[in-house]
Amino acid sequence: MTTTPGLRPKSPHFSSGPCAKRPGWSPAALKDALVGRSHRSKEGKERLIEVIRRSKDILAMPADYRLAIVPASDTGAVEMALWSLLGARGVEVLAWESFGEGWATDILKQLKLKDARVIKAAYGLLPDLKAVDWSRDVVFTWNGTTSGVKVPDGGWIPDDREGLAICDATSAAFAMDLPWPKLDVVTWSWQKVLGGEAQHGMLALSPRAIQRLESHVPPWPLPKLFRMTKGGKFDEAAFKGDTINTPSMLAVEDALDGLRWAERIGGLKNLIARSQANLKVVTGWVDRTDWVGFLAKDPATRSSTSVCLSFTDPWFLGHGEEAQAVIAKKVSGMLEAEGVAYDIAAYRDAPPGLRIWCGATVEAADLEALMPWLDWAYARAKAA
Ligand SMILES: Cc1ncc(COP(=O)(O)O)c(C=O)c1O
């Protein structure tokens, strides 16, 4: 099909981060931002506490879990956890795409933990979850954003585990069910599912994680940005709105806007339903299309947020990897040039393909409109 499709997505924003703003967003959403004021003022702190409170409510986080706004986005939140908690026992690192591999590198090459085992899988697959030894700490990503492979649920995490379950959930929180009792550390950032501004992260800790903070002193130096204890005791300050350093009050307002929108549309249940409906649109199209497939092999592991697609057409597969990457880039480039889809090339370390964000801020109607454009762009790339 090389004739131009008639319909265009109303919004061409399908990036996997920063993700699309919520429907109807405009800069007017920030008009009451507490700019030019101290985040430590009464009003400033109230807004920070409001972010924490609304996040906990929407995500139905247990009352005895603690949640903080932390610097440096999801990366900052994960690093705080790894540097503060690891080393007390052996560690299992699950890696099936770029971000999990990044955490493995940190643990092996930076923290230099001797008793660390990396359990790997290739792009499109999950590692053997049954192989995980829960007498050890376990670091994993709930949704592998660069392969579109997620863990299907928390059934593989025992309730009576000895180690801590440390979960990077940045492209899962607000889009997938997170079974809190199975998770000791959960991290995410504002720039993902709710489409907030970047650079601030969220770090949730279970009572067992807090216990670890109080019973284990890491052998390495801890930068001020990572510190969560004072005099050997858990320091609740950051978890009560006293951020470690200065946040952007503009970003805070935007995060609040996203959270209030999430509540207006019916909370977590509807956020998840929207993401699932979006995935369904893509699935329907993949099922009736002969040149494309999901990178995730097992449907139960298919992400409903970072949906990764590979080209399955024999013509495409007949090319070497470099040429394949050029073709895939050509496809996403054409869609960008047409203004119908921005930023949908596969992640730089992932196999060549497309990655379409399907989180709650994306409208199913826009995905419906996008699908014929994918056929159009692929046909044109092939003809060329
Ligand atoms: C699974 C995962 N971990 C970590 C990150 C890094 O997030 P940030 O750039 O918000 O620190 C991302 C970003 O896409 C991600 O998808």
PDB file of C-alpha atoms in Angstrom, residues 50-326:
ATOM      1  CA  GLU A  50       0.758  15.812  47.640  1.00  0.00           C
ATOM      2  CA  VAL A  51       2.781  14.062  44.910  1.00  0.00           C
ATOM      3  CA  ILE A  52       3.725  11.347  47.378  1.00  0.00           C
ATOM      4  CA  ARG A  53       0.197  10.985  48.744  1.00  0.00           C
ATOM      5  CA  ARG A  54      -1.575  10.873  45.377  1.00  0.00           C
ATOM      6  CA  SER A  55       0.994   8.425  43.979  1.00  0.00           C
ATOM      7  CA  LYS A  56       0.545   6.103  46.941  1.00  0.00           C
ATOM      8  CA  ASP A  57      -3.245   6.313  46.717  1.00  0.00           C
ATOM      9  CA  ILE A  58      -3.459   5.630  42.996  1.00  0.00           C
ATOM     10  CA  LEU A  59      -0.982   2.762  43.184  1.00  0.00           C
ATOM     11  CA  ALA A  60      -2.665   1.335  46.319  1.00  0.00           C
ATOM     12  CA  MET A  61       0.679   1.164  48.078  1.00  0.00           C
ATOM     13  CA  PRO A  62       0.515  -0.440  51.546  1.00  0.00           C
ATOM     14  CA  ALA A  63       0.500   2.100  54.381  1.00  0.00           C
ATOM     15  CA  ASP A  64       3.753   0.787  55.841  1.00  0.00           C
ATOM     16  CA  TYR A  65       5.684   1.341  52.600  1.00  0.00           C
ATOM     17  CA  ARG A  66       7.575   4.631  52.290  1.00  0.00           C
ATOM     18  CA  LEU A  67       7.740   6.715  49.108  1.00  0.00           C
ATOM     19  CA  ALA A  68      10.196   9.505  48.274  1.00  0.00           C
ATOM     20  CA  ILE A  69      10.767  11.968  45.462  1.00  0.00           C
ATOM     21  CA  VAL A  70      14.411  11.555  44.506  1.00  0.00           C
ATOM     22  CA  PRO A  71      16.869  13.208  42.116  1.00  0.00           C
ATOM     23  CA  ALA A  72      17.952  11.913  38.712  1.00  0.00           C
ATOM     24  CA  SER A  73      14.766  10.235  37.617  1.00  0.00           C
ATOM     25  CA  ASP A  74      14.353   6.471  37.636  1.00  0.00           C
ATOM     26  CA  THR A  75      18.108   5.986  37.249  1.00  0.00           C
ATOM     27  CA  GLY A  76      18.654   7.996  40.421  1.00  0.00           C
ATOM     28  CA  ALA A  77      16.069   5.960  42.306  1.00  0.00           C
ATOM     29  CA  VAL A  78      17.557   2.612  41.217  1.00  0.00           C
ATOM     30  CA  GLU A  79      21.115   3.731  41.985  1.00  0.00           C
ATOM     31  CA  MET A  80      20.075   4.917  45.455  1.00  0.00           C
ATOM     32  CA  ALA A  81      18.629   1.490  46.129  1.00  0.00           C
ATOM     33  CA  LEU A  82      21.540  -0.516  44.720  1.00  0.00           C
ATOM     34  CA  TRP A  83      24.235   1.510  46.465  1.00  0.00           C
ATOM     35  CA  SER A  84      22.390   1.649  49.776  1.00  0.00           C
ATOM     36  CA  LEU A  85      21.033  -1.877  50.063  1.00  0.00           C
ATOM     37  CA  LEU A  86      23.311  -4.325  48.259  1.00  0.00           C
ATOM     38  CA  GLY A  87      26.250  -6.211  49.697  1.00  0.00           C
ATOM     39  CA  ALA A  88      24.528  -7.735  52.722  1.00  0.00           C
ATOM     40  CA  ARG A  89      23.960 -11.001  50.821  1.00  0.00           C
ATOM     41  CA  GLY A  90      24.519 -12.425  47.356  1.00  0.00           C
ATOM     42  CA  VAL A  91      22.624 -10.885  44.478  1.00  0.00           C
ATOM     43  CA  GLU A  92      20.796 -12.176  41.413  1.00  0.00           C
ATOM     44  CA  VAL A  93      20.488  -9.738  38.534  1.00  0.00           C
ATOM     45  CA  LEU A  94      17.982 -10.469  35.816  1.00  0.00           C
ATOM     46  CA  ALA A  95      18.855  -8.933  32.472  1.00  0.00           C
ATOM     47  CA  TRP A  96      16.871  -9.311  29.277  1.00  0.00           C
ATOM     48  CA  GLU A  97      17.367  -5.936  27.644  1.00  0.00           C
ATOM     49  CA  SER A  98      19.406  -2.786  27.885  1.00  0.00           C
ATOM     50  CA  PHE A  99      18.298  -1.425  31.274  1.00  0.00           C
ATOM     51  CA  GLY A 100      18.637  -4.728  33.128  1.00  0.00           C
ATOM     52  CA  GLU A 101      22.074  -5.067  31.548  1.00  0.00           C
ATOM     53  CA  GLY A 102      22.912  -1.604  32.825  1.00  0.00           C
ATOM     54  CA  TRP A 103      22.054  -2.574  36.403  1.00  0.00           C
ATOM     55  CA  ALA A 104      24.163  -5.729  36.010  1.00  0.00           C
ATOM     56  CA  THR A 105      27.106  -3.608  34.890  1.00  0.00           C
ATOM     57  CA  ASP A 106      26.707  -1.370  37.938  1.00  0.00           C
ATOM     58  CA  ILE A 107      26.605  -4.289  40.309  1.00  0.00           C
ATOM     59  CA  LEU A 108      29.539  -6.166  38.761  1.00  0.00           C
ATOM     60  CA  LYS A 109      31.832  -3.380  37.572  1.00  0.00           C
ATOM     61  CA  GLN A 110      31.094  -0.425  39.855  1.00  0.00           C
ATOM     62  CA  LEU A 111      29.996  -1.968  43.151  1.00  0.00           C
ATOM     63  CA  LYS A 112      32.227  -4.940  42.279  1.00  0.00           C
ATOM     64  CA  LEU A 113      30.065  -7.373  44.227  1.00  0.00           C
ATOM     65  CA  LYS A 114      31.840 -10.725  44.246  1.00  0.00           C
ATOM     66  CA  ASP A 115      28.792 -12.822  44.940  1.00  0.00           C
ATOM     67  CA  ALA A 116      26.647 -11.638  42.033  1.00  0.00           C
ATOM     68  CA  ARG A 117      25.039 -13.789  39.378  1.00  0.00           C
ATOM     69  CA  VAL A 118      23.565 -12.383  36.182  1.00  0.00           C
ATOM     70  CA  ILE A 119      20.703 -14.411  34.724  1.00  0.00           C
ATOM     71  CA  LYS A 120      20.345 -13.312  31.141  1.00  0.00           C
ATOM     72  CA  ALA A 121      18.006 -13.742  28.213  1.00  0.00           C
ATOM     73  CA  ALA A 122      18.138 -12.490  24.651  1.00  0.00           C
ATOM     74  CA  TYR A 123      15.899  -9.687  23.390  1.00  0.00           C
ATOM     75  CA  GLY A 124      12.354 -10.961  23.107  1.00  0.00           C
ATOM     76  CA  LEU A 125      12.664 -13.490  25.926  1.00  0.00           C
ATOM     77  CA  LEU A 126      12.549 -13.557  29.721  1.00  0.00           C
ATOM     78  CA  PRO A 127      15.253 -15.327  31.713  1.00  0.00           C
ATOM     79  CA  ASP A 128      14.285 -18.491  33.580  1.00  0.00           C
ATOM     80  CA  LEU A 129      12.437 -16.997  36.543  1.00  0.00           C
ATOM     81  CA  LYS A 130      12.422 -20.381  38.272  1.00  0.00           C
ATOM     82  CA  ALA A 131      16.230 -20.285  38.413  1.00  0.00           C
ATOM     83  CA  VAL A 132      16.201 -17.313  40.794  1.00  0.00           C
ATOM     84  CA  ASP A 133      17.593 -18.029  44.271  1.00  0.00           C
ATOM     85  CA  TRP A 134      15.487 -15.998  46.702  1.00  0.00           C
ATOM     86  CA  SER A 135      17.883 -16.461  49.598  1.00  0.00           C
ATOM     87  CA  ARG A 136      19.710 -13.675  47.729  1.00  0.00           C
ATOM     88  CA  ASP A 137      18.704 -10.145  46.768  1.00  0.00           C
ATOM     89  CA  VAL A 138      17.139  -9.955  43.337  1.00  0.00           C
ATOM     90  CA  VAL A 139      17.373  -6.975  40.989  1.00  0.00           C
ATOM     91  CA  PHE A 140      15.049  -6.905  37.989  1.00  0.00           C
ATOM     92  CA  THR A 141      13.008  -4.712  35.687  1.00  0.00           C
ATOM     93  CA  TRP A 142       9.236  -5.208  35.711  1.00  0.00           C
ATOM     94  CA  ASN A 143       8.903  -4.114  32.109  1.00  0.00           C
ATOM     95  CA  GLY A 144      11.945  -4.191  29.862  1.00  0.00           C
ATOM     96  CA  THR A 145      11.351  -0.968  27.994  1.00  0.00           C
ATOM     97  CA  THR A 146      13.770  -1.697  25.164  1.00  0.00           C
ATOM     98  CA  SER A 147      12.494  -5.187  24.308  1.00  0.00           C
ATOM     99  CA  GLY A 148       8.840  -4.840  25.247  1.00  0.00           C
ATOM    100  CA  VAL A 149       9.110  -7.927  27.461  1.00  0.00           C
ATOM    101  CA  LYS A 150       7.617  -7.783  30.960  1.00  0.00           C
ATOM    102  CA  VAL A 151       7.304 -10.277  33.762  1.00  0.00           C
ATOM    103  CA  PRO A 152       3.793 -11.725  33.499  1.00  0.00           C
ATOM    104  CA  ASP A 153       2.960 -11.256  37.209  1.00  0.00           C
ATOM    105  CA  GLY A 154       4.511 -11.659  40.660  1.00  0.00           C
ATOM    106  CA  GLY A 155       3.749 -15.362  41.040  1.00  0.00           C
ATOM    107  CA  TRP A 156       7.453 -16.232  40.737  1.00  0.00           C
ATOM    108  CA  ILE A 157       8.369 -14.115  43.790  1.00  0.00           C
ATOM    109  CA  PRO A 158       7.897 -16.037  47.053  1.00  0.00           C
ATOM    110  CA  ASP A 159       6.218 -14.316  49.992  1.00  0.00           C
ATOM    111  CA  ASP A 160       8.751 -15.812  52.391  1.00  0.00           C
ATOM    112  CA  ARG A 161      11.841 -14.694  50.430  1.00  0.00           C
ATOM    113  CA  GLU A 162      14.973 -13.949  52.428  1.00  0.00           C
ATOM    114  CA  GLY A 163      16.484 -11.523  49.929  1.00  0.00           C
ATOM    115  CA  LEU A 164      15.014  -8.233  48.803  1.00  0.00           C
ATOM    116  CA  ALA A 165      13.060  -7.905  45.547  1.00  0.00           C
ATOM    117  CA  ILE A 166      14.431  -4.721  43.987  1.00  0.00           C
ATOM    118  CA  CYS A 167      12.305  -3.733  41.013  1.00  0.00           C
ATOM    119  CA  ASP A 168      12.828  -1.060  38.375  1.00  0.00           C
ATOM    120  CA  ALA A 169       9.190  -0.476  37.442  1.00  0.00           C
ATOM    121  CA  THR A 170       9.516   2.764  35.542  1.00  0.00           C
ATOM    122  CA  SER A 171       7.610   1.679  32.445  1.00  0.00           C
ATOM    123  CA  ALA A 172       5.150  -0.419  34.472  1.00  0.00           C
ATOM    124  CA  ALA A 173       3.964   1.780  37.347  1.00  0.00           C
ATOM    125  CA  PHE A 174       0.534   3.294  36.514  1.00  0.00           C
ATOM    126  CA  ALA A 175       0.103   0.843  33.621  1.00  0.00           C
ATOM    127  CA  MET A 176       0.446  -2.624  35.134  1.00  0.00           C
ATOM    128  CA  ASP A 177      -0.557  -4.231  38.414  1.00  0.00           C
ATOM    129  CA  LEU A 178       2.350  -4.216  40.874  1.00  0.00           C
ATOM    130  CA  PRO A 179       1.918  -6.815  43.641  1.00  0.00           C
ATOM    131  CA  TRP A 180       3.277  -4.759  46.544  1.00  0.00           C
ATOM    132  CA  PRO A 181       3.812  -7.580  49.071  1.00  0.00           C
ATOM    133  CA  LYS A 182       6.135  -9.217  46.524  1.00  0.00           C
ATOM    134  CA  LEU A 183       8.264  -6.102  46.075  1.00  0.00           C
ATOM    135  CA  ASP A 184      10.676  -4.454  48.514  1.00  0.00           C
ATOM    136  CA  VAL A 185      11.974  -1.654  46.340  1.00  0.00           C
ATOM    137  CA  VAL A 186      10.001  -0.141  43.477  1.00  0.00           C
ATOM    138  CA  THR A 187      11.237   2.740  41.341  1.00  0.00           C
ATOM    139  CA  TRP A 188       9.800   4.867  38.563  1.00  0.00           C
ATOM    140  CA  SER A 189      10.048   8.346  37.113  1.00  0.00           C
ATOM    141  CA  TRP A 190       7.643  11.155  36.320  1.00  0.00           C
ATOM    142  CA  GLN A 191       8.483  11.162  32.625  1.00  0.00           C
ATOM    143  CA  LYS A 192       7.020   7.755  31.832  1.00  0.00           C
ATOM    144  CA  VAL A 193       3.446   6.499  32.116  1.00  0.00           C
ATOM    145  CA  LEU A 194       1.817   9.713  33.359  1.00  0.00           C
ATOM    146  CA  GLY A 195       3.743  11.824  30.853  1.00  0.00           C
ATOM    147  CA  GLY A 196       5.320  14.182  33.389  1.00  0.00           C
ATOM    148  CA  GLU A 197       8.468  16.229  33.068  1.00  0.00           C
ATOM    149  CA  ALA A 198      11.772  14.433  33.465  1.00  0.00           C
ATOM    150  CA  GLN A 199      14.534  14.425  36.108  1.00  0.00           C
ATOM    151  CA  HIS A 200      12.608  13.371  39.189  1.00  0.00           C
ATOM    152  CA  GLY A 201      12.251   9.809  40.322  1.00  0.00           C
ATOM    153  CA  MET A 202      10.176   7.940  42.873  1.00  0.00           C
ATOM    154  CA  LEU A 203      11.556   5.380  45.277  1.00  0.00           C
ATOM    155  CA  ALA A 204       9.255   3.096  47.277  1.00  0.00           C
ATOM    156  CA  LEU A 205      10.610   0.985  50.132  1.00  0.00           C
ATOM    157  CA  SER A 206       8.984  -1.897  52.005  1.00  0.00           C
ATOM    158  CA  PRO A 207       9.466  -2.346  55.757  1.00  0.00           C
ATOM    159  CA  ARG A 208      12.030  -5.070  54.957  1.00  0.00           C
ATOM    160  CA  ALA A 209      14.006  -2.701  52.765  1.00  0.00           C
ATOM    161  CA  ILE A 210      13.988  -0.135  55.570  1.00  0.00           C
ATOM    162  CA  GLN A 211      15.166  -2.809  57.977  1.00  0.00           C
ATOM    163  CA  ARG A 212      18.069  -3.511  55.610  1.00  0.00           C
ATOM    164  CA  LEU A 213      18.995   0.170  55.548  1.00  0.00           C
ATOM    165  CA  GLU A 214      19.235   0.109  59.329  1.00  0.00           C
ATOM    166  CA  SER A 215      21.120  -3.168  59.615  1.00  0.00           C
ATOM    167  CA  HIS A 216      23.629  -2.933  56.769  1.00  0.00           C
ATOM    168  CA  VAL A 217      26.348  -0.359  56.218  1.00  0.00           C
ATOM    169  CA  PRO A 218      27.700  -0.555  52.655  1.00  0.00           C
ATOM    170  CA  PRO A 219      31.492  -0.780  52.461  1.00  0.00           C
ATOM    171  CA  TRP A 220      31.696   1.914  49.781  1.00  0.00           C
ATOM    172  CA  PRO A 221      31.278   5.687  50.148  1.00  0.00           C
ATOM    173  CA  LEU A 222      27.734   6.969  49.623  1.00  0.00           C
ATOM    174  CA  PRO A 223      27.248  10.337  47.939  1.00  0.00           C
ATOM    175  CA  LYS A 224      24.869  12.674  49.755  1.00  0.00           C
ATOM    176  CA  LEU A 225      22.361  12.170  46.925  1.00  0.00           C
ATOM    177  CA  PHE A 226      22.036   8.471  47.807  1.00  0.00           C
ATOM    178  CA  ARG A 227      21.899   8.688  51.592  1.00  0.00           C
ATOM    179  CA  MET A 228      18.778   7.404  53.311  1.00  0.00           C
ATOM    180  CA  THR A 229      20.066   6.954  56.852  1.00  0.00           C
ATOM    181  CA  LYS A 230      21.220   9.270  59.599  1.00  0.00           C
ATOM    182  CA  GLY A 231      23.235   7.924  62.509  1.00  0.00           C
ATOM    183  CA  GLY A 232      22.451   4.370  61.414  1.00  0.00           C
ATOM    184  CA  LYS A 233      18.683   4.972  61.459  1.00  0.00           C
ATOM    185  CA  PHE A 234      16.322   5.303  58.496  1.00  0.00           C
ATOM    186  CA  ASP A 235      15.973   8.998  57.682  1.00  0.00           C
ATOM    187  CA  GLU A 236      12.313   9.586  56.856  1.00  0.00           C
ATOM    188  CA  ALA A 237      12.826  13.202  55.769  1.00  0.00           C
ATOM    189  CA  ALA A 238      12.898  12.581  52.013  1.00  0.00           C
ATOM    190  CA  PHE A 239       9.889  10.291  52.388  1.00  0.00           C
ATOM    191  CA  LYS A 240       7.936  13.151  53.977  1.00  0.00           C
ATOM    192  CA  GLY A 241       8.582  15.728  51.292  1.00  0.00           C
ATOM    193  CA  ASP A 242      11.965  17.021  52.473  1.00  0.00           C
ATOM    194  CA  THR A 243      13.727  16.193  49.230  1.00  0.00           C
ATOM    195  CA  ILE A 244      17.476  15.614  49.381  1.00  0.00           C
ATOM    196  CA  ASN A 245      18.114  18.499  47.001  1.00  0.00           C
ATOM    197  CA  THR A 246      16.101  21.095  45.132  1.00  0.00           C
ATOM    198  CA  PRO A 247      13.355  19.848  42.818  1.00  0.00           C
ATOM    199  CA  SER A 248      11.793  21.789  39.939  1.00  0.00           C
ATOM    200  CA  MET A 249       8.492  23.171  41.184  1.00  0.00           C
ATOM    201  CA  LEU A 250       7.372  23.365  37.562  1.00  0.00           C
ATOM    202  CA  ALA A 251       7.968  19.635  37.202  1.00  0.00           C
ATOM    203  CA  VAL A 252       6.234  19.079  40.542  1.00  0.00           C
ATOM    204  CA  GLU A 253       3.139  20.902  39.246  1.00  0.00           C
ATOM    205  CA  ASP A 254       3.219  18.821  36.099  1.00  0.00           C
ATOM    206  CA  ALA A 255       3.489  15.598  38.089  1.00  0.00           C
ATOM    207  CA  LEU A 256       0.467  16.712  40.120  1.00  0.00           C
ATOM    208  CA  ASP A 257      -1.423  17.441  36.922  1.00  0.00           C
ATOM    209  CA  GLY A 258      -0.738  13.894  35.714  1.00  0.00           C
ATOM    210  CA  LEU A 259      -1.792  12.360  39.015  1.00  0.00           C
ATOM    211  CA  ARG A 260      -5.000  14.424  39.183  1.00  0.00           C
ATOM    212  CA  TRP A 261      -5.824  13.395  35.629  1.00  0.00           C
ATOM    213  CA  ALA A 262      -5.238   9.755  36.557  1.00  0.00           C
ATOM    214  CA  GLU A 263      -7.712  10.150  39.412  1.00  0.00           C
ATOM    215  CA  ARG A 264     -10.276  11.914  37.211  1.00  0.00           C
ATOM    216  CA  ILE A 265     -10.317   9.110  34.681  1.00  0.00           C
ATOM    217  CA  GLY A 266     -10.878   6.467  37.337  1.00  0.00           C
ATOM    218  CA  GLY A 267      -7.476   5.661  38.805  1.00  0.00           C
ATOM    219  CA  LEU A 268      -5.231   2.686  38.307  1.00  0.00           C
ATOM    220  CA  LYS A 269      -7.929   0.401  36.935  1.00  0.00           C
ATOM    221  CA  ASN A 270      -8.576   2.764  34.054  1.00  0.00           C
ATOM    222  CA  LEU A 271      -4.930   3.560  33.467  1.00  0.00           C
ATOM    223  CA  ILE A 272      -4.328  -0.145  33.018  1.00  0.00           C
ATOM    224  CA  ALA A 273      -7.448  -0.533  30.862  1.00  0.00           C
ATOM    225  CA  ARG A 274      -6.322   2.275  28.562  1.00  0.00           C
ATOM    226  CA  SER A 275      -2.895   0.709  28.130  1.00  0.00           C
ATOM    227  CA  GLN A 276      -4.450  -2.704  27.453  1.00  0.00           C
ATOM    228  CA  ALA A 277      -6.848  -1.202  24.911  1.00  0.00           C
ATOM    229  CA  ASN A 278      -3.891   0.422  23.181  1.00  0.00           C
ATOM    230  CA  LEU A 279      -2.009  -2.862  23.048  1.00  0.00           C
ATOM    231  CA  LYS A 280      -5.124  -4.475  21.607  1.00  0.00           C
ATOM    232  CA  VAL A 281      -5.126  -2.040  18.703  1.00  0.00           C
ATOM    233  CA  VAL A 282      -1.525  -2.906  17.863  1.00  0.00           C
ATOM    234  CA  THR A 283      -2.158  -6.636  18.355  1.00  0.00           C
ATOM    235  CA  GLY A 284      -5.118  -6.553  15.970  1.00  0.00           C
ATOM    236  CA  TRP A 285      -2.992  -4.910  13.334  1.00  0.00           C
ATOM    237  CA  VAL A 286      -0.011  -7.260  13.866  1.00  0.00           C
ATOM    238  CA  ASP A 287      -2.355 -10.252  13.553  1.00  0.00           C
ATOM    239  CA  ARG A 288      -3.572  -9.138  10.132  1.00  0.00           C
ATOM    240  CA  THR A 289      -0.193  -7.937   8.856  1.00  0.00           C
ATOM    241  CA  ASP A 290       2.332 -10.229   7.223  1.00  0.00           C
ATOM    242  CA  TRP A 291       5.526  -8.197   7.585  1.00  0.00           C
ATOM    243  CA  VAL A 292       5.621  -7.561  11.293  1.00  0.00           C
ATOM    244  CA  GLY A 293       5.585  -9.394  14.646  1.00  0.00           C
ATOM    245  CA  PHE A 294       6.097  -8.727  18.343  1.00  0.00           C
ATOM    246  CA  LEU A 295       9.667  -8.876  19.609  1.00  0.00           C
ATOM    247  CA  ALA A 296       8.261 -10.490  22.784  1.00  0.00           C
ATOM    248  CA  LYS A 297       7.902 -14.164  21.958  1.00  0.00           C
ATOM    249  CA  ASP A 298       5.415 -15.166  24.656  1.00  0.00           C
ATOM    250  CA  PRO A 299       2.122 -13.215  24.574  1.00  0.00           C
ATOM    251  CA  ALA A 300       1.980 -13.354  28.400  1.00  0.00           C
ATOM    252  CA  THR A 301       5.186 -11.315  28.525  1.00  0.00           C
ATOM    253  CA  ARG A 302       4.114  -8.698  25.980  1.00  0.00           C
ATOM    254  CA  SER A 303       4.375  -5.180  27.309  1.00  0.00           C
ATOM    255  CA  SER A 304       1.318  -2.952  27.100  1.00  0.00           C
ATOM    256  CA  THR A 305       3.467   0.176  27.363  1.00  0.00           C
ATOM    257  CA  SER A 306       6.675  -0.136  25.342  1.00  0.00           C
ATOM    258  CA  VAL A 307       5.377  -2.238  22.484  1.00  0.00           C
ATOM    259  CA  CYS A 308       8.352  -3.487  20.452  1.00  0.00           C
ATOM    260  CA  LEU A 309       7.843  -4.791  16.947  1.00  0.00           C
ATOM    261  CA  SER A 310      10.215  -6.571  14.608  1.00  0.00           C
ATOM    262  CA  PHE A 311      10.037  -6.961  10.875  1.00  0.00           C
ATOM    263  CA  THR A 312       9.345 -10.566   9.919  1.00  0.00           C
ATOM    264  CA  ASP A 313       9.173 -10.135   6.163  1.00  0.00           C
ATOM    265  CA  PRO A 314      11.620 -12.498   4.328  1.00  0.00           C
ATOM    266  CA  TRP A 315      12.711  -9.538   2.178  1.00  0.00           C
ATOM    267  CA  PHE A 316      13.763  -7.653   5.301  1.00  0.00           C
ATOM    268  CA  LEU A 317      15.352 -10.694   6.949  1.00  0.00           C
ATOM    269  CA  GLY A 318      17.385 -11.269   3.780  1.00  0.00           C
ATOM    270  CA  HIS A 319      19.450  -8.182   4.651  1.00  0.00           C
ATOM    271  CA  GLY A 320      22.401  -8.074   7.034  1.00  0.00           C
ATOM    272  CA  GLU A 321      21.903  -6.476  10.464  1.00  0.00           C
ATOM    273  CA  GLU A 322      23.342  -3.135   9.409  1.00  0.00           C
ATOM    274  CA  ALA A 323      21.100  -2.878   6.362  1.00  0.00           C
ATOM    275  CA  GLN A 324      18.143  -3.948   8.505  1.00  0.00           C
ATOM    276  CA  ALA A 325      18.846  -1.101  10.892  1.00  0.00           C
ATOM    277  CA  VAL A 326      18.961   1.334   7.966  1.00  0.00           C
TER     278      VAL A 326
END
